[in-house]
Coordinates of C-alpha atoms in Angstrom, one line a residue:
M3 CA 40.9 -41.0 33.8
K4 CA 38.5 -40.7 36.3
T5 CA 35.9 -43.4 37.5
A6 CA 31.7 -41.6 38.3
I7 CA 32.5 -43.5 41.6
D8 CA 36.0 -42.1 42.1
A9 CA 34.7 -38.4 41.3
K10 CA 31.9 -38.7 43.0
A11 CA 34.5 -39.9 46.3
R12 CA 36.6 -37.0 45.3
L13 CA 34.0 -34.9 45.8
L14 CA 32.3 -36.5 48.9
L15 CA 36.2 -36.1 50.6
L16 CA 36.5 -32.3 49.8
D17 CA 32.5 -31.5 50.9
S18 CA 33.4 -33.8 54.5
L19 CA 36.9 -31.6 54.8
G20 CA 35.6 -28.2 54.2
C21 CA 33.2 -29.4 57.0
I22 CA 35.4 -30.9 59.4
F23 CA 37.7 -27.1 59.2
A24 CA 34.5 -25.2 59.8
G25 CA 33.7 -27.8 62.5
L26 CA 37.1 -26.9 64.1
Q27 CA 36.5 -22.8 64.1
H28 CA 34.1 -23.3 66.8
E29 CA 35.3 -22.8 71.0
E30 CA 33.9 -26.4 71.7
V31 CA 35.4 -28.1 69.5
Q32 CA 38.7 -26.4 70.2
A33 CA 38.4 -27.1 74.2
L34 CA 37.3 -30.9 73.0
A35 CA 41.1 -31.2 71.9
R36 CA 42.6 -29.9 74.6
T37 CA 40.4 -32.7 76.7
L38 CA 41.5 -35.5 73.8
S39 CA 45.2 -34.6 74.6
V40 CA 44.9 -36.0 77.6
A41 CA 43.8 -39.7 76.3
F42 CA 45.5 -39.3 73.4
P43 CA 48.0 -37.8 73.3
G44 CA 50.2 -38.1 69.4
A45 CA 52.1 -35.6 67.2
R46 CA 49.5 -35.3 64.3
A47 CA 47.4 -32.3 64.1
L48 CA 44.8 -31.2 61.3
P49 CA 45.0 -27.5 60.0
G50 CA 43.0 -25.6 62.7
Q51 CA 43.2 -28.3 65.1
P52 CA 44.6 -26.5 68.8
V53 CA 46.7 -29.2 69.9
P54 CA 48.3 -32.4 68.3
L55 CA 47.0 -35.9 68.7
G56 CA 47.3 -39.9 68.0
P57 CA 45.3 -41.2 65.3
A58 CA 42.4 -42.2 67.7
G59 CA 42.3 -38.8 68.8
V60 CA 41.9 -37.1 65.4
A61 CA 39.4 -39.5 64.4
T62 CA 37.2 -38.9 67.5
L63 CA 37.7 -34.9 66.7
A64 CA 37.4 -34.4 62.7
A65 CA 34.1 -36.7 63.8
A66 CA 32.9 -34.0 66.2
A67 CA 34.0 -31.3 63.8
M68 CA 32.2 -32.8 61.0
C69 CA 29.1 -32.7 62.2
W70 CA 29.0 -29.5 64.4
D71 CA 27.4 -27.6 61.3
E72 CA 25.0 -29.7 60.4
A73 CA 26.9 -29.5 56.6
C74 CA 28.1 -32.4 56.2
E75 CA 26.8 -35.8 53.4
G76 CA 24.1 -38.1 53.6
L77 CA 22.7 -41.1 51.8
A78 CA 18.4 -40.8 51.7
E79 CA 18.1 -44.9 51.7
A80 CA 20.3 -45.3 54.7
H81 CA 18.5 -42.2 56.4
G82 CA 21.4 -40.7 57.6
R83 CA 25.7 -40.6 57.1
P84 CA 27.5 -43.0 56.4
A85 CA 30.7 -40.6 55.6
L86 CA 30.2 -39.0 59.0
P87 CA 32.9 -41.3 60.7
V88 CA 34.6 -43.1 57.3
V89 CA 36.7 -39.5 56.9
P90 CA 37.5 -38.7 60.3
V91 CA 39.0 -42.5 60.2
V92 CA 40.7 -42.2 57.3
L93 CA 42.5 -38.8 57.9
A94 CA 43.6 -40.2 61.2
L95 CA 45.0 -43.1 59.1
G96 CA 46.2 -41.0 56.0
A97 CA 49.2 -39.1 57.0
G98 CA 51.5 -39.3 54.5
R99 CA 49.8 -41.9 52.6
P100 CA 48.7 -41.2 48.8
L101 CA 45.1 -39.7 47.9
G102 CA 44.1 -43.3 45.9
A103 CA 44.4 -45.3 49.4
L104 CA 42.3 -42.2 51.3
L105 CA 39.4 -43.0 48.3
E106 CA 40.0 -46.6 48.3
A107 CA 39.2 -46.6 52.1
L108 CA 36.3 -44.1 51.8
V109 CA 34.5 -46.2 49.0
A110 CA 35.1 -49.6 50.6
G111 CA 34.0 -47.8 53.9
Y112 CA 30.7 -45.8 52.9
E113 CA 29.4 -48.5 50.9
A114 CA 29.4 -50.9 54.0
G115 CA 28.1 -48.2 56.5
A116 CA 25.6 -47.5 53.8
R117 CA 24.1 -51.3 53.7
A118 CA 24.0 -51.4 57.4
G119 CA 22.4 -47.8 57.7
I120 CA 19.4 -49.7 55.0
A121 CA 19.1 -52.7 57.1
W122 CA 18.8 -51.0 61.1
R123 CA 15.5 -48.6 60.9
I124 CA 15.5 -46.9 64.3
R125 CA 12.7 -46.9 67.0
P126 CA 10.9 -43.5 67.9
G127 CA 13.6 -41.1 70.4
M128 CA 16.7 -42.3 68.5
H129 CA 18.9 -41.1 66.4
V130 CA 20.9 -43.1 64.0
D131 CA 24.4 -41.3 64.1
G132 CA 27.1 -43.5 66.1
S133 CA 25.0 -46.5 65.5
W134 CA 25.4 -48.6 61.9
H135 CA 28.0 -46.3 61.3
A136 CA 30.4 -48.1 63.0
L137 CA 30.3 -51.1 60.6
G138 CA 31.6 -48.3 58.0
A139 CA 34.0 -47.0 60.0
A140 CA 35.5 -50.5 60.7
V141 CA 35.6 -51.3 57.2
A142 CA 37.1 -48.2 56.1
A143 CA 40.2 -48.6 59.4
A144 CA 40.7 -52.3 58.2
T145 CA 41.2 -51.0 54.3
M146 CA 43.8 -48.4 55.3
L147 CA 45.1 -50.8 57.7
G148 CA 45.6 -52.8 54.9
C149 CA 43.6 -55.8 55.2
G150 CA 42.6 -57.0 52.6
A151 CA 38.8 -56.8 50.9
E152 CA 37.5 -60.1 53.2
D153 CA 39.0 -59.1 56.0
A154 CA 37.8 -55.3 55.9
A155 CA 34.9 -56.4 55.5
A156 CA 34.3 -59.0 58.7
A157 CA 35.9 -55.9 60.4
A158 CA 32.4 -54.7 60.1
Y159 CA 31.3 -58.0 62.2
H160 CA 33.3 -57.0 65.1
A161 CA 31.4 -53.6 65.0
A162 CA 27.9 -54.8 64.8
C163 CA 28.3 -57.3 67.7
Q164 CA 29.0 -54.6 70.2
M165 CA 27.1 -51.7 68.5
P166 CA 25.2 -49.2 70.5
F167 CA 22.0 -46.6 69.5
S168 CA 21.6 -43.7 70.1
L169 CA 19.1 -40.9 71.7
Y170 CA 17.3 -38.2 70.2
L171 CA 17.2 -36.8 73.3
P172 CA 19.9 -34.3 73.5
I173 CA 18.8 -32.7 70.2
A174 CA 15.3 -32.1 71.7
R175 CA 17.1 -30.9 75.0
G176 CA 19.3 -28.2 72.7
S177 CA 22.6 -30.3 74.0
A178 CA 25.6 -30.7 72.0
A179 CA 26.5 -34.2 73.1
R180 CA 25.1 -35.4 69.7
N181 CA 28.1 -34.2 68.0
L182 CA 29.8 -36.7 69.9
Y183 CA 28.2 -39.8 68.4
P184 CA 29.9 -40.4 65.1
A185 CA 33.2 -39.9 67.5
H186 CA 32.2 -43.1 68.8
A187 CA 31.2 -44.7 65.9
A188 CA 35.3 -43.8 64.6
L189 CA 36.6 -45.1 67.9
L190 CA 34.6 -48.5 67.2
G191 CA 35.7 -48.9 64.1
L192 CA 39.1 -48.4 64.6
L193 CA 38.8 -50.9 67.6
A194 CA 36.8 -53.7 65.4
A195 CA 39.5 -52.8 62.4
S196 CA 42.7 -53.9 65.1
G197 CA 40.7 -56.6 66.9
Q198 CA 40.5 -58.3 63.3
S199 CA 44.0 -57.6 62.3
A200 CA 45.1 -58.9 65.6
G201 CA 43.2 -61.7 64.4
I202 CA 40.2 -62.1 66.3
V203 CA 37.3 -63.3 65.1
A204 CA 33.4 -62.2 65.5
P205 CA 30.0 -64.1 64.1
A206 CA 29.1 -62.6 61.0
D207 CA 25.6 -62.3 61.8
G208 CA 25.7 -60.1 64.4
L209 CA 24.2 -57.3 62.7
E210 CA 20.8 -59.6 62.3
T211 CA 20.6 -59.9 65.3
A212 CA 21.2 -56.7 67.0
R213 CA 18.6 -55.8 64.2
R214 CA 16.5 -58.4 66.5
I215 CA 16.9 -57.5 70.3
A216 CA 18.0 -53.8 70.2
L217 CA 14.9 -53.1 67.5
G218 CA 12.8 -55.8 67.2
L219 CA 13.0 -56.2 63.8
E220 CA 12.4 -60.2 62.5
T221 CA 12.4 -59.3 58.7
P222 CA 14.8 -60.4 56.5
M223 CA 18.1 -58.3 55.6
P224 CA 17.4 -56.1 53.2
Q225 CA 20.2 -56.3 50.0
A226 CA 21.1 -53.2 48.5
G227 CA 22.0 -54.7 45.0
D228 CA 25.3 -53.9 43.8
R229 CA 25.2 -50.4 42.8
A230 CA 28.0 -47.9 44.2
L231 CA 25.7 -46.3 47.1
I232 CA 28.1 -43.7 47.0
L233 CA 26.7 -42.4 43.9
D234 CA 23.4 -41.3 45.3
A235 CA 24.9 -39.5 48.3
Y236 CA 23.6 -36.5 48.7
L237 CA 25.6 -33.1 49.2
K238 CA 24.4 -29.8 51.3
P239 CA 23.9 -26.6 50.1
Y240 CA 22.8 -25.8 53.7
A241 CA 23.8 -26.2 57.1
A242 CA 20.8 -28.0 58.0
V243 CA 19.7 -31.3 58.6
R244 CA 18.3 -32.3 55.0
H245 CA 15.1 -33.0 55.8
V246 CA 14.6 -28.9 56.6
H247 CA 16.2 -28.1 53.3
Y248 CA 13.0 -28.2 51.0
G249 CA 11.2 -25.6 53.1
V250 CA 14.6 -23.8 52.8
A251 CA 14.8 -24.2 49.5
A252 CA 11.2 -22.9 49.0
A253 CA 11.3 -20.3 51.5
L254 CA 14.1 -19.0 49.2
A255 CA 12.1 -18.8 46.5
L256 CA 10.4 -16.2 47.8
H257 CA 13.0 -14.4 49.7
R258 CA 11.8 -10.9 47.5
V259 CA 9.1 -11.0 49.9
A260 CA 9.5 -8.8 52.3
P261 CA 9.7 -10.0 55.9
E262 CA 8.8 -7.6 57.8
S263 CA 5.3 -8.1 56.1
I264 CA 4.6 -11.4 56.5
T265 CA 2.0 -12.1 58.8
A266 CA 1.5 -15.8 58.5
I267 CA 3.5 -18.7 57.0
H268 CA 2.7 -21.8 56.4
L269 CA 4.9 -25.2 55.7
G270 CA 3.3 -28.3 54.4
T271 CA 6.3 -31.2 54.2
Y272 CA 6.3 -35.0 54.9
A273 CA 6.4 -36.7 58.2
E274 CA 9.5 -37.7 58.5
A275 CA 10.3 -34.1 58.2
R276 CA 8.4 -33.3 61.0
T277 CA 9.3 -36.0 63.4
Y278 CA 12.6 -35.1 63.9
C279 CA 12.8 -31.3 62.8
G280 CA 9.8 -30.3 65.1
N281 CA 11.7 -28.1 67.1
R282 CA 10.2 -25.1 68.3
A283 CA 12.0 -21.9 69.0
P284 CA 15.4 -23.3 69.3
A285 CA 17.1 -22.4 71.9
S286 CA 21.1 -23.6 70.8
A287 CA 22.7 -24.1 67.5
I288 CA 22.1 -27.9 67.5
A289 CA 18.4 -27.5 67.9
A290 CA 18.5 -24.9 65.4
Q291 CA 19.7 -27.3 62.8
F292 CA 16.4 -29.8 63.9
S293 CA 14.0 -26.9 63.2
L294 CA 11.4 -26.6 60.2
S295 CA 10.3 -23.2 61.7
F296 CA 13.9 -21.4 62.4
G297 CA 15.5 -22.6 58.6
V298 CA 12.6 -21.3 57.2
A299 CA 12.8 -18.3 59.0
A300 CA 16.0 -17.6 58.9
A301 CA 16.2 -18.5 55.5
L302 CA 13.4 -15.8 54.5
V303 CA 15.5 -13.5 56.5
L304 CA 19.0 -13.8 55.5
G305 CA 18.5 -15.3 51.8
D306 CA 20.8 -18.2 53.0
L307 CA 21.3 -21.1 55.5
G308 CA 24.7 -21.1 56.2
P309 CA 26.9 -21.5 59.8
E310 CA 26.3 -18.1 60.3
A311 CA 22.9 -18.6 61.0
Y312 CA 23.1 -20.2 64.3
R313 CA 24.6 -17.2 65.4
S314 CA 21.1 -15.3 65.1
L315 CA 18.8 -17.6 67.1
H316 CA 17.6 -14.4 68.8
H317 CA 17.4 -12.2 65.7
P318 CA 14.3 -10.4 66.2
E319 CA 12.6 -10.7 62.6
I320 CA 13.5 -14.8 62.7
R321 CA 12.3 -15.2 65.9
R322 CA 8.8 -13.6 64.9
L323 CA 8.3 -15.3 62.1
E324 CA 9.6 -18.5 63.8
A325 CA 6.7 -18.5 65.8
L326 CA 4.2 -17.3 63.4
A327 CA 5.5 -20.6 61.6
E328 CA 2.6 -23.1 61.2
I329 CA 3.5 -27.0 60.5
S330 CA 1.8 -29.8 59.1
T331 CA 1.8 -33.0 57.0
D332 CA 1.2 -32.5 53.4
P333 CA 0.4 -36.1 51.6
S334 CA 1.0 -34.8 48.8
F335 CA 4.8 -35.5 49.0
A336 CA 5.5 -39.8 48.8
A337 CA 9.1 -38.8 49.1
R338 CA 10.6 -35.5 50.3
G339 CA 9.6 -31.7 49.6
A340 CA 7.9 -29.3 51.2
A341 CA 5.0 -26.7 50.2
L342 CA 5.7 -23.2 51.5
A343 CA 2.9 -20.4 52.0
V344 CA 3.2 -17.0 52.8
T345 CA 1.1 -14.0 53.5
A346 CA 2.3 -10.5 53.5
G347 CA 0.0 -7.2 53.0
G348 CA -2.6 -9.6 51.9
V349 CA -1.5 -11.8 49.6
T350 CA -0.2 -15.5 49.8
H351 CA 3.0 -16.5 47.9
R352 CA 3.3 -20.0 47.2
A353 CA 6.6 -21.9 46.9
R354 CA 7.1 -25.6 46.1
A355 CA 10.1 -27.6 46.6
E356 CA 10.4 -31.3 45.5
S357 CA 14.5 -31.6 45.3
V358 CA 17.5 -29.5 46.0
A359 CA 20.9 -29.2 44.9
G360 CA 22.9 -32.4 46.3
D361 CA 20.0 -34.5 45.1
P362 CA 20.9 -37.3 43.5
A363 CA 19.2 -36.0 40.7
L364 CA 20.2 -32.6 40.9
P365 CA 23.9 -33.1 42.1
M366 CA 25.7 -30.1 43.5
T367 CA 28.6 -29.3 40.0
E368 CA 32.3 -29.4 41.1
A369 CA 32.2 -25.8 41.3
E370 CA 29.2 -25.4 43.8
V371 CA 31.3 -27.7 45.9
A372 CA 34.4 -26.4 45.9
E373 CA 32.4 -22.9 46.6
K374 CA 31.3 -24.2 49.5
F375 CA 34.5 -25.5 50.6
R376 CA 35.8 -22.0 50.6
R377 CA 33.6 -20.9 52.1
Y378 CA 33.9 -23.4 55.1
A379 CA 37.6 -23.9 55.4
G380 CA 38.7 -20.4 54.4
P381 CA 39.1 -18.9 57.5
T382 CA 40.9 -22.2 58.9
L383 CA 43.2 -22.4 55.3
G384 CA 44.0 -19.8 54.0
A385 CA 45.7 -19.3 51.1
A386 CA 46.5 -22.8 51.3
T387 CA 42.6 -23.5 50.2
D388 CA 42.7 -23.5 46.7
P389 CA 45.5 -25.7 46.8
I390 CA 43.6 -28.8 48.3
I391 CA 40.8 -28.2 46.1
A392 CA 43.2 -28.9 43.0
T393 CA 44.7 -31.5 44.2
L394 CA 41.4 -33.3 45.8
L395 CA 39.3 -32.7 42.4
H396 CA 42.0 -33.3 39.8
G397 CA 44.9 -34.3 41.3
P398 CA 46.9 -37.8 41.1
A399 CA 46.2 -40.5 43.1
A400 CA 50.1 -40.4 43.9
N401 CA 49.9 -37.5 45.4
P402 CA 49.4 -36.7 49.5
L403 CA 47.3 -34.2 50.8
P404 CA 49.1 -30.8 50.7
W405 CA 49.2 -30.7 54.4

C-alpha cells in the first residue's frame, strides 16, 4: 500500500517529467543539448533529447528543460522549487534502476532542499533558483550513489560551502539565462556527492556561515520540524510562476466577458507577487512567465495559460489588455491571492482567488496531473505516454521507468 509520501513523490516525479519533456521540445534546449555533448559526451538520452550525453550532461539538460515553460512544482514555505535540480539528478543517475530507488532519492533530496530554502531568504535583486537547490541535489545524488543517510546529509555540507547566489536580472532583461540556474545546482550537487563519496569532508556549518556572509542573516537557522515537506509541495495547473496563478485563476473566472469589450482592468494582489512579477509589455517568454499583467490578459483572451500562450506574445488583443491592466498591492491578502476587476460595457465584473489548484489545501488530483502530463509530454512520447503514467502512479516500486 502506498504511503502519502510515496503517492506525492510519484505525482511530483510524473509532473516534473512532463515539464522536462515539454522543455526538450524547444529549439533553444535542443541546441543546448548539442553544445553540452562536447563537454559531457556519453550514451544516455532521455526521450526527445537530440544527442546522447553523460550523466552530468543529462542532469544539466533536464534541469534547464524542466523550468523552461515555468510549469514545474514549488513549495511556498521555501519560496522556490526544491525538485528543480533533484529530479534531473535522479534521472541522470537512475538509468535501469528500480522506481523505488528513484523515489527514495527524490524524497531525500526534496526534504534537504526544502529546508535549505526555508533558511535561505534572498536579498532584493536575487533569484532563488540555483542557490539552495544545490543542497537538495547533493543529497539526492549521494543517495543514488549508495551513500547512507548520514553521508548523504553530509554531501549537502559540500554544496553549502560553495553555494552561489543568482540574479533576477536575466528575467528583467527577458533573457533565458535564468533557465541555466537549476542546471548549475544539479552540477554542484553531483560534485558535492562525489566529494563526499570520495571521503572528502566539509564543515557542517557552511549554510549558517553563508547566510551570515552572503545575506547578512544573523538570526538562528529556522527549524522546519519533522513533517515531510514534500506533502506541502504544490503542482501548477498553469505555465507561469506561482505568483501569477492567483490572478490567472481570477481571470479565468471572468472568461465569459468578451475580451474586445473590456475597457479597464485592475488586479490587486500580495506584495511579493508584485515584486517578482511586475514585468510589463514582456518581449520574451521568460519575462511573460513572470508578468502579472500578461498572465491576466492572456487568460482573459485565451481562456487558458499553458506553454502555448507564450507563442502569442504579440497577439494584439492580449497586448491591448496587458497595457490596460493596473496592478496594486491589496493588503487584504495576508498570504497569497488576487482580486480582479474587469470593466466591459460600463459594467464591472469581479473575481477573487485565494487558492488555486495545486495548493496544499486544493491538491491536483491524479487525473489532473495525468492530463497535464499528456498535454506536455504527449508530443515527445506519443504512444508511450500512458504506460509511463501507469508505471509512475501505480507501478511496482521494483520496476524501472519504461524507456
